[in-house]
XYZ file of C-alpha atoms in Angstrom:
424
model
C 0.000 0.000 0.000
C 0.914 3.562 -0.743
C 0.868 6.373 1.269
C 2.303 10.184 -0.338
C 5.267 7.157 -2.006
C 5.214 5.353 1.199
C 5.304 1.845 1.646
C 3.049 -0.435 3.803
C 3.980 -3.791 4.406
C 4.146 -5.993 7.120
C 7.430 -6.902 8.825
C 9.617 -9.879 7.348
C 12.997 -9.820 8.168
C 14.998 -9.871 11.333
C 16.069 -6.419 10.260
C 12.891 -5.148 9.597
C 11.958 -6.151 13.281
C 15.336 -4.510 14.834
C 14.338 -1.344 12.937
C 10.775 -1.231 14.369
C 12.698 -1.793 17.758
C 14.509 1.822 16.911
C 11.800 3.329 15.869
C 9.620 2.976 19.267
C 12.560 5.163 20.751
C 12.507 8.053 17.814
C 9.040 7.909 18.326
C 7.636 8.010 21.665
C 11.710 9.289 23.180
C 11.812 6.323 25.019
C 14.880 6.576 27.396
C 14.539 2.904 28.939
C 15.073 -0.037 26.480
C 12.869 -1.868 29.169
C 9.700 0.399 27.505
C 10.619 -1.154 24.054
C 8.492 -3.757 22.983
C 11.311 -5.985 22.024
C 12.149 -7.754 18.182
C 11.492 -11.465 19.539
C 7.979 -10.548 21.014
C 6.966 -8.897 17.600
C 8.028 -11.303 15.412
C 6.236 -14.398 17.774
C 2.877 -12.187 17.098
C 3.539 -11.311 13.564
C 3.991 -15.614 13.372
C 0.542 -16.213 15.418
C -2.262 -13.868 13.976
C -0.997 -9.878 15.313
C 0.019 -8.213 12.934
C 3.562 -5.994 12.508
C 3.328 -3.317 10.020
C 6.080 -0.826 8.908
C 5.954 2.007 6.846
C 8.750 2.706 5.086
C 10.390 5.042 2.538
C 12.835 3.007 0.324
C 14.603 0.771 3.064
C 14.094 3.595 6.116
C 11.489 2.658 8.614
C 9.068 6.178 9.383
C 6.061 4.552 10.890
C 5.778 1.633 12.737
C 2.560 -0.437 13.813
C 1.398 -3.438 15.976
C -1.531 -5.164 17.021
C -2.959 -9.125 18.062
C -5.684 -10.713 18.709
C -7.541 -10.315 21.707
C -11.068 -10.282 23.636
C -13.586 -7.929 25.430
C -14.484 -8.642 28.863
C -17.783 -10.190 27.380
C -15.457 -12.652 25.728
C -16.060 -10.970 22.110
C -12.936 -11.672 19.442
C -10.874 -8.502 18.707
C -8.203 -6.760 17.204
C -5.973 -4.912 19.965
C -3.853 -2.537 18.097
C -1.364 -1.681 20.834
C 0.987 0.802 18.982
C 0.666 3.044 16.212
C 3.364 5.920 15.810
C 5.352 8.088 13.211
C 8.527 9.215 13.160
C 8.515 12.620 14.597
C 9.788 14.565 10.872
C 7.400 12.552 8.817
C 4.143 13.335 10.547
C 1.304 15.155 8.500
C 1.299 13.301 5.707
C -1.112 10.671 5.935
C 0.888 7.998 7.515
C -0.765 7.087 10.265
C -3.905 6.813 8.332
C -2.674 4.556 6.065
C -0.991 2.088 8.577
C -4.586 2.292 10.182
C -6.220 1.539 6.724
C -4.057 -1.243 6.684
C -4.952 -2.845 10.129
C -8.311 -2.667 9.169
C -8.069 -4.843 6.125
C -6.094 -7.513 7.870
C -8.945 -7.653 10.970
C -11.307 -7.754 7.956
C -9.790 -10.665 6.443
C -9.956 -12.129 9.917
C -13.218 -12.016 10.096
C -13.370 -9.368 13.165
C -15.996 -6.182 13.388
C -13.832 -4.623 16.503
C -10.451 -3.163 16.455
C -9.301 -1.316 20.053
C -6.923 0.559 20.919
C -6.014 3.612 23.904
C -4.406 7.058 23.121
C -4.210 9.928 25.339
C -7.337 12.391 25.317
C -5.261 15.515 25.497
C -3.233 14.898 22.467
C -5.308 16.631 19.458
C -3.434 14.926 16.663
C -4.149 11.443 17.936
C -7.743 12.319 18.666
C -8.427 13.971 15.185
C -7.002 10.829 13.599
C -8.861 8.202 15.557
C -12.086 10.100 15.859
C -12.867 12.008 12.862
C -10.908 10.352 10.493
C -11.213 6.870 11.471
C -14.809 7.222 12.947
C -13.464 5.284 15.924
C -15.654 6.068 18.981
C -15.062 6.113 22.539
C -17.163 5.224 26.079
C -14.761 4.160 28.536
C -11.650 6.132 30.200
C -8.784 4.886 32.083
C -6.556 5.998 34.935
C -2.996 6.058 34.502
C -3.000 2.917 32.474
C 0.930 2.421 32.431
C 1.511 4.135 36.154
C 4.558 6.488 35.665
C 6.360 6.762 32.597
C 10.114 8.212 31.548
C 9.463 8.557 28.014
C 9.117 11.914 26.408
C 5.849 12.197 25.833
C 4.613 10.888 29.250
C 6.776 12.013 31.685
C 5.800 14.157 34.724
C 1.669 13.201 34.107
C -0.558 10.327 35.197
C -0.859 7.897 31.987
C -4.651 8.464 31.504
C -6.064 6.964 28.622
C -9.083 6.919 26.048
C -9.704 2.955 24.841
C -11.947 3.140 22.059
C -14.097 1.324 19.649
C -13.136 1.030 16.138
C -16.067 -0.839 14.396
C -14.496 -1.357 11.074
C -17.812 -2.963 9.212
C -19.985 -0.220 10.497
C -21.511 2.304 8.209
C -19.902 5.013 10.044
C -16.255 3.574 9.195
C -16.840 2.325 5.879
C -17.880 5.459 4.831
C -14.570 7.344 5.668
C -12.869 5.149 3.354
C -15.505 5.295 0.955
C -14.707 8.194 -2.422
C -18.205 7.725 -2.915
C -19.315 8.665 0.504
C -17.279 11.480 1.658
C -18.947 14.318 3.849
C -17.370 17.393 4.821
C -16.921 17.650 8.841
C -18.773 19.935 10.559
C -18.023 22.906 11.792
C -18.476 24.131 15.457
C -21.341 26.027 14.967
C -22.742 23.387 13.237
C -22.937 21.285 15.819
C -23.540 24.222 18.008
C -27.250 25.238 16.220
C -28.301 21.674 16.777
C -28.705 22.477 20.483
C -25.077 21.173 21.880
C -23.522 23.030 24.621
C -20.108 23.411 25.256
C -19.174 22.412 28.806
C -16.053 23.898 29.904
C -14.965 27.853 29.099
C -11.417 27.937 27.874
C -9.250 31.182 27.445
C -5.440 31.821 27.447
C -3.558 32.635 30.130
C -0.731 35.453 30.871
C 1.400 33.326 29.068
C -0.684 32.718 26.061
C -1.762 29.010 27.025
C -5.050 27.740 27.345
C -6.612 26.952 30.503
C -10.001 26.328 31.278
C -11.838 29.605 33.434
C -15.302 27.219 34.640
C -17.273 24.756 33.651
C -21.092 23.744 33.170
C -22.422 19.695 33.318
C -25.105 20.600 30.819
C -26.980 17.507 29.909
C -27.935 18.249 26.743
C -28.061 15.350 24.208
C -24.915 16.506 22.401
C -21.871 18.189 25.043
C -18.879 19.588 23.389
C -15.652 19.388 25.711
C -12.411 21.730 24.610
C -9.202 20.545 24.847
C -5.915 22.160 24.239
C -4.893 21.811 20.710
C -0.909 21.370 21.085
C -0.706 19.482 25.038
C 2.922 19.173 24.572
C 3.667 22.455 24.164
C 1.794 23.058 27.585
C 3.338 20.382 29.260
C 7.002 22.093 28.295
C 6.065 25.520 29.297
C 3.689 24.854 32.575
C 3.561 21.156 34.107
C 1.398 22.354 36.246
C -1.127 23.785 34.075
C -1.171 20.448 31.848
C -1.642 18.724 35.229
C -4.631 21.306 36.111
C -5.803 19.523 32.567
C -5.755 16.194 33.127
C -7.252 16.442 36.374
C -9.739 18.124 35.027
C -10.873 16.385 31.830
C -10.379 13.246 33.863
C -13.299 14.157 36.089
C -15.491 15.330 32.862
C -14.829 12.657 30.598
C -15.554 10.219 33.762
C -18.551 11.855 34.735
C -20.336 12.255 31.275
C -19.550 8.441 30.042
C -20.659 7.474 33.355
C -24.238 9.127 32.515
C -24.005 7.490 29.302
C -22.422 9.687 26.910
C -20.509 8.537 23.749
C -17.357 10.461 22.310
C -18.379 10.290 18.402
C -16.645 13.709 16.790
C -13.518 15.593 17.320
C -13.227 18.970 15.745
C -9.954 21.076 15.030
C -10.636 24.532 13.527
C -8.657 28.272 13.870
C -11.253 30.068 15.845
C -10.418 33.598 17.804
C -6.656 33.545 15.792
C -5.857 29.917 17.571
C -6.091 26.551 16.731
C -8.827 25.073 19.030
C -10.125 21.276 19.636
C -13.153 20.227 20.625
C -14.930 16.685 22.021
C -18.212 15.942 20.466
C -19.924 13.549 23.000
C -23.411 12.185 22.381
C -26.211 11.136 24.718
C -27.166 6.885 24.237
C -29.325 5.002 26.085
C -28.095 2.406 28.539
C -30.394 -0.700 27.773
C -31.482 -3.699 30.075
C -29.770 -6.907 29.456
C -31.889 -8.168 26.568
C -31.552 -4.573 24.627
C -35.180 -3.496 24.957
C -37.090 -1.306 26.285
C -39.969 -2.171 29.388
C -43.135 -3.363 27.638
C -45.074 -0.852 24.783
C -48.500 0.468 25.901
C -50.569 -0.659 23.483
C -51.297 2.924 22.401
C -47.777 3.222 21.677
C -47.732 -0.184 19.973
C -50.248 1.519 17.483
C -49.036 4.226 16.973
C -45.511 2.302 15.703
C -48.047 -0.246 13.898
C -49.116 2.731 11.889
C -45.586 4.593 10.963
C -44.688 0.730 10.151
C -47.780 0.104 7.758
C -46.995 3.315 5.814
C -43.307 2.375 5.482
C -43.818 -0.831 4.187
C -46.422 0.279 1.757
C -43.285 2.723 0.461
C -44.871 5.847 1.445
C -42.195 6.765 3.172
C -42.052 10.474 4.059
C -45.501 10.062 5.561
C -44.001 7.249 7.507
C -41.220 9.911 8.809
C -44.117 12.008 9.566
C -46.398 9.558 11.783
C -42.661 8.376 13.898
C -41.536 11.763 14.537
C -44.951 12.098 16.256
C -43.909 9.286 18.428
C -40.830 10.520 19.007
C -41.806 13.415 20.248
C -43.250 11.981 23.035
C -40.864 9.395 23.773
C -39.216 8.560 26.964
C -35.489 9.938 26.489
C -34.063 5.848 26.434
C -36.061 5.161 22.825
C -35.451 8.585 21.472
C -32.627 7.678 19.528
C -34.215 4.432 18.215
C -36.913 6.255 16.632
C -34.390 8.644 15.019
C -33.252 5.637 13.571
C -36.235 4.418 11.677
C -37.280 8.072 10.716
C -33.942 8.061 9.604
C -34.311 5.118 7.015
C -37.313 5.881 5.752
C -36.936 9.561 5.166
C -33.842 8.264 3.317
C -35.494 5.552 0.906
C -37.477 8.743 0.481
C -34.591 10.810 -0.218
C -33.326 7.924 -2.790
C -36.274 6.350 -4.403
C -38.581 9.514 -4.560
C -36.070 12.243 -4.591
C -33.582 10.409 -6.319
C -30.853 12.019 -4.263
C -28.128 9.547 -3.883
C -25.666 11.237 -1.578
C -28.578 12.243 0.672
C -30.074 9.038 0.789
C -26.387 7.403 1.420
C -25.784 10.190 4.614
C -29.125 8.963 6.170
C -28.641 5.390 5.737
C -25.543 5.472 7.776
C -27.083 7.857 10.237
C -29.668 5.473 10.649
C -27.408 2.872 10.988
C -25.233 4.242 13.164
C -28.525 4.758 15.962
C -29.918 1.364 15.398
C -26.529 -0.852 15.403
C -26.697 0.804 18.950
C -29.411 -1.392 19.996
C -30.765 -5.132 20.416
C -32.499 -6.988 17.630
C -35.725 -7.520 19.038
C -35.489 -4.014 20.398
C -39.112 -2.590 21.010
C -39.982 -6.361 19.651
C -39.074 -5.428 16.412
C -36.917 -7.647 14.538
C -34.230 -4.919 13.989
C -32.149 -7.852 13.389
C -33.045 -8.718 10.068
C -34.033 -4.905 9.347
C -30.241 -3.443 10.002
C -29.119 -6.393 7.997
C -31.484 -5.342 5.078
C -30.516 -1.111 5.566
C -26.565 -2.137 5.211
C -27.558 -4.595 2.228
C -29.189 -1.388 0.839
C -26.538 1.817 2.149
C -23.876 -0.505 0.160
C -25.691 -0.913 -3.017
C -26.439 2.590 -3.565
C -23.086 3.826 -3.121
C -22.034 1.146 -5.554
C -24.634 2.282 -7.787
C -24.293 5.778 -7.817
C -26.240 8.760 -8.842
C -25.579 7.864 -12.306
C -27.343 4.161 -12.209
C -29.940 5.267 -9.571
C -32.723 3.832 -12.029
C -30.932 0.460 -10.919
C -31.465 0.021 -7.567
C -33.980 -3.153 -7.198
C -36.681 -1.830 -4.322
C -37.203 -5.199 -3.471
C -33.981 -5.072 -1.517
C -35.846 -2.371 1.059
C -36.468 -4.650 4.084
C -39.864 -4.548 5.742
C -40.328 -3.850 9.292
C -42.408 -6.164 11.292
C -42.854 -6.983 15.117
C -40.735 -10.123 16.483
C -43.738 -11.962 17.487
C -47.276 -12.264 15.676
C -49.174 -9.619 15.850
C -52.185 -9.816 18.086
C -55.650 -10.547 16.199
């Protein structure tokens, strides 16, 4: 694989392996060779399903990857991609991205949906690669993961740590590495005039650093959290200050994924004359064990019945129109879920009426992306079946196109129907 006339291959050679060895020090100024992951360890994974990747420019090692096999606590098979770095002089150039690409086409091949990995939430560049670029997500923070480190980056500071969730067959991944499916990223305000707040107030300092004046715990269904968009540099000038930092995101990002909030968007944008960064965290639902809700009323069991019987007769906006009623008097837990199916259908409606294919491609993965977040008999609807037949569909109209939109078979719409039979 190529990357700006980089190369992307996996390790081979006993060589290759020392050079990865040397690279961990350029890269993360490791001072004690007991930090390095030694050449004997990553060749026995390379040999037994991890995977060792380098990226390299002629015969010179500038990027260096590594990742095995693993399992979540619930006993799921995974990808743990444990390092990921550049050499310091040949960052910015899409490196990283492609070593990433390539880790995801190896766990594909696999036959794995989850790749995981932990970076540090204060560092901007790592978070603007795995989040926005990626479309990994995150839920779950960690405490000084590694206890104290010597290294240059990690010295003097508690090793707190993001692990996220890379779900590389979701729509929301595939479509960042989909031409066909691009979307620009949006912009603060953006995100802003869909009623986020942003939690913490952030302004420079006598010295020209950033340092957060107060904070809010607004519990809006989007939060934006600012973080400093060059750590490092504050961690030079003001160890202190970067402490003041970590202590304090530590006890936002705690409290806000406690309550069941979702990292899913990092933005980086010159606002004020400065570079800024900013945490887009998301509101979802914490289900019971079997991923449902308690049992439907049977008022709001017809009122679904009747969004359900216009979207499977294809009148589909009207559908939209009858579930945002629901929806609007939901309890907060199923409010996403309905997004979800208003989602789909307004975008069959977007595609099949409208023939907009790029709009009906962005709602199909929105849609997905709220309904993947749920059971399959959530609501007793066999959502199962139903995401199965929305990814079926979000892939064959990007393969389509706008040009062959005349193509696209409607039988492949699935229907939505309840789990069990429907009482008489």
């Amino acid at each position: 694989m190529k990357a700006r006339g980089i190369h992307i291959r996996p390790l081979e050679t006993i060589e290759d392996f020392r050079m990865a060895e040397e690279a961990q020090r350029v890269i993360w100024g490791i001072r004690d060779d007991t930090e390095v992951v030694p050449l004997h360890a990553l060749l026995t994974a390379q040999k037994n399903g991890g995977l060792v990747l380098g990226a390299f420019d002629g015969d010179k090692m500038v990027g260096f990857l590594f990742g095995f096999l693993g399992r979540t606590p619930a006993g799921r098979e995974k990808h743990c991609s444990h390092m990921m770095g550049v050499i310091p002089k040949w960052r910015g150039q899409g490196i990283g991205e492609a070593l990433k690409r390539q880790q995801r086409e190896f766990a594909l091949e696999q036959g794995l949906d989850l790749v995981t990995w932990t970076y540090d939430p204060l560092e901007s560049r790592n978070a603007y690669l795995n989040i926005s670029k990626l479309g990994a997500v995150c839920r779950t923070y960690i405490r000084n993961l590694y206890g104290e480190m010597q290294d240059e980056l990690n010295a003097g500071l508690p090793t707190d740590r993001f692990q996220v969730d890379w779900w590389i067959r979701s729509p929301r991944v595939a479509s960042r590495f989909s031409q066909k499916a691009t979307s620009p990223q949006p912009s603060l305000e953006e995100v802003l005039s869909r009623g986020a707040e942003i939690v913490n107030e952030v302004a420079l300092d006598n010295a020209g650093l950033p340092e957060t004046l107060s904070w809010e715990p607004h519990r809006n269904a989007t939060v934006i959290i600012e973080i400093p968009a060059n750590f490092q540099q504050i961690k030079q000038a003001n160890i202190r200050l970067a402490r003041d930092w970590r202590l304090l995101t530590r006890a936002l990002f705690e409290e806000y994924f406690e309550d069941g909030y979702v990292v899913v968007d990092f933005l980086s944008e010159v606002k004020e004359g400065r570079r800024r960064s900013f945490y887009v965290l998301e509101h979802q639902p914490v289900l019971n064990g079997h991923g449902r809700p308690q049992q439907l009323t049977a008022e709001d069991r017809a009122a679904i019945q009747a969004g359900m019987d216009l979207y499977n007769a294809g009148q589909y906006w009207e559908c939209h129109e009858a579930l945002e009623e629901v929806w609007l008097e939901a309890r907060p837990e199923d409010k996403l879920f309905l997004q979800g199916l208003i989602q789909a259908s307004a975008a069959f409606h977007k595609y099949l009426v409208q023939k907009n294919a790029v709009g009906g491609i962005k709602l199909l993965a929105r849609a997905l992306d709220k309904l993947t977040r749920y059971g399959d008999d959530y609501m007793g609807l066999d959502m199962g079946a139903f995401k199965q037949g929305l990814n079926t569909c979000w892939r064959e109209i990007i393969n389509l196109g706008q040009q062959h939109i005349e193509d696209f078979d409607p039988a492949l719409v699935p229907a939505l129907h309840w789990i069990e039979a429907e009482p008489s």
